[in-house]
C-alpha atoms as a printed R data frame, in Angstrom:
    type eleno elety resid chain resno       x       y      z
1   ATOM     1    CA   MET     A     1 -10.257 -10.213  7.417
2   ATOM     2    CA   GLU     A     2  -8.270 -13.594  6.833
3   ATOM     3    CA   PHE     A     3  -5.540 -12.404  4.729
4   ATOM     4    CA   MET     A     4  -4.687  -9.863  7.311
5   ATOM     5    CA   ARG     A     5  -4.669 -12.378 10.169
6   ATOM     6    CA   GLN     A     6  -2.797 -14.879  8.196
7   ATOM     7    CA   ARG     A     7   0.071 -12.021  7.459
8   ATOM     8    CA   ILE     A     8   0.364 -11.220 11.016
9   ATOM     9    CA   ALA     A     9   0.635 -15.025 12.135
10  ATOM    10    CA   ARG     A    10   3.259 -15.615  9.396
11  ATOM    11    CA   ASP     A    11   5.329 -12.429  9.623
12  ATOM    12    CA   GLY     A    12   4.480 -10.651 12.872
13  ATOM    13    CA   ARG     A    13   6.218 -10.981 16.226
14  ATOM    14    CA   ALA     A    14   5.119 -10.149 19.696
15  ATOM    15    CA   LEU     A    15   7.662  -8.941 21.872
16  ATOM    16    CA   ASP     A    16   5.578  -9.172 24.735
17  ATOM    17    CA   GLY     A    17   1.877  -8.887 25.647
18  ATOM    18    CA   ASN     A    18   1.481  -5.380 24.325
19  ATOM    19    CA   ILE     A    19   3.845  -4.728 21.376
20  ATOM    20    CA   LEU     A    20   3.631  -6.388 18.018
21  ATOM    21    CA   LEU     A    21   6.256  -6.270 15.358
22  ATOM    22    CA   VAL     A    22   4.912  -5.761 11.960
23  ATOM    23    CA   ASP     A    23   7.918  -3.764 10.720
24  ATOM    24    CA   SER     A    24   8.669  -6.302  7.851
25  ATOM    25    CA   PHE     A    25   5.307  -5.627  6.121
26  ATOM    26    CA   LEU     A    26   3.775  -2.709  7.592
27  ATOM    27    CA   ASN     A    27   5.629   0.244  9.023
28  ATOM    28    CA   HIS     A    28   9.064  -0.103  8.270
29  ATOM    29    CA   GLN     A    29   9.372  -2.126  5.138
30  ATOM    30    CA   LEU     A    30   5.987  -2.242  3.283
31  ATOM    31    CA   ASP     A    31   4.549  -4.801  1.385
32  ATOM    32    CA   MET     A    32   2.774  -2.577 -1.435
33  ATOM    33    CA   ASP     A    33   0.497  -5.591 -2.774
34  ATOM    34    CA   LEU     A    34  -0.813  -6.024  0.770
35  ATOM    35    CA   MET     A    35  -1.278  -2.088  1.114
36  ATOM    36    CA   ARG     A    36  -3.530  -2.406 -2.094
37  ATOM    37    CA   GLU     A    37  -5.451  -5.296 -0.593
38  ATOM    38    CA   ILE     A    38  -5.787  -3.239  2.695
39  ATOM    39    CA   GLY     A    39  -7.018  -0.249  0.696
40  ATOM    40    CA   LEU     A    40  -9.596  -2.163 -1.335
41  ATOM    41    CA   ALA     A    41 -10.929  -3.679  1.947
42  ATOM    42    CA   PHE     A    42 -11.584  -0.513  3.622
43  ATOM    43    CA   ALA     A    43 -12.962   1.100  0.511
44  ATOM    44    CA   GLU     A    44 -15.326  -1.789  0.084
45  ATOM    45    CA   ARG     A    45 -16.531  -1.526  3.529
46  ATOM    46    CA   PHE     A    46 -17.360   2.120  3.402
47  ATOM    47    CA   GLN     A    47 -18.159   2.201 -0.302
48  ATOM    48    CA   GLY     A    48 -21.658   4.116 -0.704
49  ATOM    49    CA   ALA     A    49 -21.012   6.149  2.932
50  ATOM    50    CA   GLY     A    50 -20.282   9.482  0.599
51  ATOM    51    CA   ILE     A    51 -16.750   9.784  1.936
52  ATOM    52    CA   THR     A    52 -14.935  12.885  0.452
53  ATOM    53    CA   ARG     A    53 -11.579  12.686  2.355
54  ATOM    54    CA   VAL     A    54  -9.522   9.950  4.012
55  ATOM    55    CA   VAL     A    55  -7.480  11.046  7.014
56  ATOM    56    CA   THR     A    56  -4.487   9.568  8.951
57  ATOM    57    CA   VAL     A    57  -1.701  10.405 11.329
58  ATOM    58    CA   GLU     A    58   1.790  10.197 10.344
59  ATOM    59    CA   SER     A    59   3.645   7.981  9.720
60  ATOM    60    CA   SER     A    60   2.745   4.480  9.855
61  ATOM    61    CA   GLY     A    61  -0.880   5.015  8.661
62  ATOM    62    CA   ILE     A    62   0.039   6.800  5.329
63  ATOM    63    CA   ALA     A    63   0.267   3.818  3.093
64  ATOM    64    CA   PRO     A    64  -2.751   1.982  4.147
65  ATOM    65    CA   ALA     A    65  -4.859   5.322  4.284
66  ATOM    66    CA   GLY     A    66  -3.273   6.332  0.933
67  ATOM    67    CA   MET     A    67  -4.369   3.052 -0.682
68  ATOM    68    CA   THR     A    68  -7.960   3.626  0.764
69  ATOM    69    CA   ALA     A    69  -7.964   7.229 -0.579
70  ATOM    70    CA   LEU     A    70  -7.033   5.916 -4.152
71  ATOM    71    CA   ALA     A    71  -9.719   3.134 -4.273
72  ATOM    72    CA   LEU     A    72 -12.192   5.763 -3.224
73  ATOM    73    CA   GLY     A    73 -10.961   8.337 -5.465
74  ATOM    74    CA   VAL     A    74 -10.682  11.146 -2.939
75  ATOM    75    CA   PRO     A    75  -7.817  13.133 -1.190
76  ATOM    76    CA   LEU     A    76  -5.672  11.813  1.548
77  ATOM    77    CA   VAL     A    77  -4.895  14.326  4.439
78  ATOM    78    CA   VAL     A    78  -2.152  13.700  6.767
79  ATOM    79    CA   PHE     A    79  -2.335  14.918 10.242
80  ATOM    80    CA   LYS     A    80   1.115  15.694 11.652
81  ATOM    81    CA   LYS     A    81   2.361  15.219 15.136
82  ATOM    82    CA   ARG     A    82   3.896  18.547 15.376
83  ATOM    83    CA   ALA     A    83   3.054  21.827 13.888
84  ATOM    84    CA   SER     A    84   5.740  22.774 11.074
85  ATOM    85    CA   ARG     A    85   7.368  26.239 11.131
86  ATOM    86    CA   ILE     A    86   6.114  26.607  7.599
87  ATOM    87    CA   THR     A    87   2.475  26.129  8.257
88  ATOM    88    CA   ASN     A    88   0.672  29.272  7.179
89  ATOM    89    CA   GLY     A    89  -2.625  30.067  8.431
90  ATOM    90    CA   THR     A    90  -4.775  28.461 11.091
91  ATOM    91    CA   VAL     A    91  -4.323  24.794 12.034
92  ATOM    92    CA   TYR     A    92  -6.566  22.434 14.253
93  ATOM    93    CA   GLN     A    93  -4.709  20.759 16.996
94  ATOM    94    CA   ALA     A    94  -5.423  17.912 19.432
95  ATOM    95    CA   ASN     A    95  -3.031  16.533 22.297
96  ATOM    96    CA   VAL     A    96  -2.403  12.716 21.956
97  ATOM    97    CA   GLN     A    97  -0.616  10.404 24.314
98  ATOM    98    CA   SER     A    98   1.322   7.736 22.064
99  ATOM    99    CA   PHE     A    99   1.063   4.211 23.671
100 ATOM   100    CA   THR     A   100   4.100   3.099 21.608
101 ATOM   101    CA   LYS     A   101   6.546   5.773 22.393
102 ATOM   102    CA   ASN     A   102   5.212   6.717 25.845
103 ATOM   103    CA   THR     A   103   5.161  10.606 24.674
104 ATOM   104    CA   GLN     A   104   2.661  13.248 24.167
105 ATOM   105    CA   TYR     A   105   2.488  15.156 20.716
106 ATOM   106    CA   GLU     A   106   0.201  17.902 19.309
107 ATOM   107    CA   MET     A   107  -1.742  16.538 16.389
108 ATOM   108    CA   THR     A   108  -1.995  19.091 13.765
109 ATOM   109    CA   VAL     A   109  -3.490  19.590 10.426
110 ATOM   110    CA   SER     A   110  -4.093  22.844  8.393
111 ATOM   111    CA   THR     A   111  -7.499  24.053  8.066
112 ATOM   112    CA   LYS     A   112  -7.238  24.469  4.416
113 ATOM   113    CA   TYR     A   113  -6.955  20.394  3.936
114 ATOM   114    CA   LEU     A   114 -10.171  19.853  6.082
115 ATOM   115    CA   PRO     A   115 -12.906  22.290  4.898
116 ATOM   116    CA   ARG     A   116 -16.296  22.240  6.525
117 ATOM   117    CA   GLY     A   117 -18.560  19.870  5.553
118 ATOM   118    CA   GLU     A   118 -16.343  17.049  4.573
119 ATOM   119    CA   ARG     A   119 -17.345  13.327  5.207
120 ATOM   120    CA   VAL     A   120 -14.193  11.810  6.741
121 ATOM   121    CA   LEU     A   121 -12.812   8.280  6.932
122 ATOM   122    CA   PHE     A   122  -9.903   7.904  9.475
123 ATOM   123    CA   ILE     A   123  -7.611   5.189  8.904
124 ATOM   124    CA   ASP     A   124  -4.643   3.772 11.045
125 ATOM   125    CA   ASP     A   125  -2.065   0.994 11.407
126 ATOM   126    CA   PHE     A   126  -3.063   0.363 15.050
127 ATOM   127    CA   LEU     A   127  -5.679   0.787 17.615
128 ATOM   128    CA   ALA     A   128  -4.392   0.253 21.146
129 ATOM   129    CA   MET     A   129  -5.849   2.999 23.526
130 ATOM   130    CA   GLY     A   130  -7.599   5.138 20.971
131 ATOM   131    CA   GLU     A   131  -5.800   8.196 21.755
132 ATOM   132    CA   ALA     A   132  -4.843   8.885 17.991
133 ATOM   133    CA   ALA     A   133  -8.508   7.893 16.898
134 ATOM   134    CA   LEU     A   134 -10.150  10.175 19.803
135 ATOM   135    CA   GLY     A   135  -7.545  13.014 18.739
136 ATOM   136    CA   ALA     A   136  -8.403  12.959 15.014
137 ATOM   137    CA   ALA     A   137 -12.203  12.806 15.948
138 ATOM   138    CA   LYS     A   138 -11.861  15.740 17.978
139 ATOM   139    CA   ILE     A   139 -10.256  17.770 15.001
140 ATOM   140    CA   ILE     A   140 -12.678  16.400 12.460
141 ATOM   141    CA   LYS     A   141 -15.716  17.506 14.738
142 ATOM   142    CA   GLU     A   142 -13.866  21.099 15.263
143 ATOM   143    CA   ALA     A   143 -13.543  21.466 11.551
144 ATOM   144    CA   GLY     A   144 -17.489  21.118 11.100
145 ATOM   145    CA   CYS     A   145 -16.762  17.677  9.106
146 ATOM   146    CA   GLU     A   146 -18.513  14.322  9.866
147 ATOM   147    CA   LEU     A   147 -16.555  11.382 10.988
148 ATOM   148    CA   VAL     A   148 -18.130   8.705  8.854
149 ATOM   149    CA   GLY     A   149 -16.122   5.654 10.273
150 ATOM   150    CA   MET     A   150 -12.439   4.488 11.460
151 ATOM   151    CA   GLY     A   151 -10.681   1.868  9.579
152 ATOM   152    CA   ILE     A   152  -7.828   0.072 11.631
153 ATOM   153    CA   VAL     A   153  -5.554  -2.355 10.132
154 ATOM   154    CA   ILE     A   154  -4.888  -4.150 13.657
155 ATOM   155    CA   GLU     A   155  -6.738  -3.714 16.778
156 ATOM   156    CA   LYS     A   156  -5.359  -4.998 20.141
157 ATOM   157    CA   ALA     A   157  -8.811  -6.064 21.353
158 ATOM   158    CA   PHE     A   158  -7.501  -6.536 24.845
159 ATOM   159    CA   GLN     A   159  -6.751  -2.953 25.139
160 ATOM   160    CA   PRO     A   160  -9.526  -0.432 25.934
161 ATOM   161    CA   GLY     A   161  -9.090   1.643 22.557
162 ATOM   162    CA   ARG     A   162 -12.244  -0.071 20.818
163 ATOM   163    CA   LYS     A   163 -14.428   0.538 24.217
164 ATOM   164    CA   ARG     A   164 -13.271   4.362 24.085
165 ATOM   165    CA   LEU     A   165 -14.307   4.760 20.714
166 ATOM   166    CA   ASP     A   166 -17.670   2.775 20.747
167 ATOM   167    CA   ASP     A   167 -18.563   4.771 23.978
168 ATOM   168    CA   HIS     A   168 -18.120   8.283 21.907
169 ATOM   169    CA   GLY     A   169 -20.659   6.493 19.140
170 ATOM   170    CA   HIS     A   170 -17.686   5.998 16.491
171 ATOM   171    CA   GLU     A   171 -18.025   3.286 13.900
172 ATOM   172    CA   VAL     A   172 -14.744   1.216 13.860
173 ATOM   173    CA   TYR     A   173 -13.837  -1.595 11.378
174 ATOM   174    CA   SER     A   174 -10.806  -3.572 12.109
175 ATOM   175    CA   LEU     A   175  -8.952  -5.960  9.542
176 ATOM   176    CA   ALA     A   176  -7.643  -7.990 12.464
177 ATOM   177    CA   ARG     A   177  -8.373  -8.107 15.887
178 ATOM   178    CA   ILE     A   178  -5.682  -9.369 18.418
179 ATOM   179    CA   ARG     A   179  -7.515 -11.266 21.407
180 ATOM   180    CA   ALA     A   180  -3.947 -11.910 23.203
181 ATOM   181    CA   MET     A   181  -0.218 -12.268 22.204
182 ATOM   182    CA   SER     A   182   2.954 -13.038 23.584
183 ATOM   183    CA   PRO     A   183   6.278 -14.376 22.122
184 ATOM   184    CA   ASP     A   184   4.882 -17.797 22.067
185 ATOM   185    CA   GLY     A   185   2.079 -16.780 19.584
186 ATOM   186    CA   ILE     A   186  -0.577 -14.524 18.650
187 ATOM   187    CA   GLU     A   187  -4.594 -15.530 19.209
188 ATOM   188    CA   PHE     A   188  -7.150 -13.516 17.071
189 ATOM   189    CA   LEU     A   189 -10.719 -12.777 17.615
190 ATOM   190    CA   HIS     A   190 -12.616 -14.113 14.392
191 ATOM   191    CA   GLU     A   191 -15.801 -12.301 14.441
192 ATOM   192    CA   ILE     A   192 -16.988  -9.824 12.247
193 ATOM   193    CA   CYS     A   193 -14.608  -6.737 12.970
C-alpha cells in the first residue's frame, strides 16, 4: 500500500542489504496514526473472513496487531517469546529462530487464550525468513484453530519467507514489499501484495 511505502522511503534506513531500521515509527517510537491506518488496512483486507482472534508475537507486532483487532472488534492474543513462571495450565509452544537477533526462542501461548475452533489472523511487523509466521501457524493448528490469513507490515521480498509461507498454503498480505535495499536506497515491489 502506498502509505506504507512512502513512510518507509521517508523515515526508514537500510543499514545494509538485510537490516531495515524503522524504529522512528514502527518498533521503538510508534506513530499511532500510522498504526491506526495499518490496522484499518488489514481489517479491510480480511473483512468478511469470520476472524474471531488476531494473534502476534511480542513485541514489535503488538501495535499493528492491536489496531487490527480493534478495527475488527475481536481479541488480540500475544504469543510470548519465552514461557513465564506464572503461566498456569497448559501452553502451546514452537521453536523459532529469530533472523534479527540470530537466536532461538520458544514461542508460547496459554491454551486458554486460543480455544479450539477460532478463526485466526496472524499479524507481524516484518517477514524475512518466515520463522515467526511458521511457528505461529504450527501453534494455531495444534490448538485446533484455523489460520485465515497473515498480515505483514513490511516484507523483505528478496528473502525466502514468502515462498516458505506460500509452500505451506498460507494466505499472506503485505502492506509493503521490498525488492532490494542498501544504505543508498530502498526499492519496492509495487504489485498487489
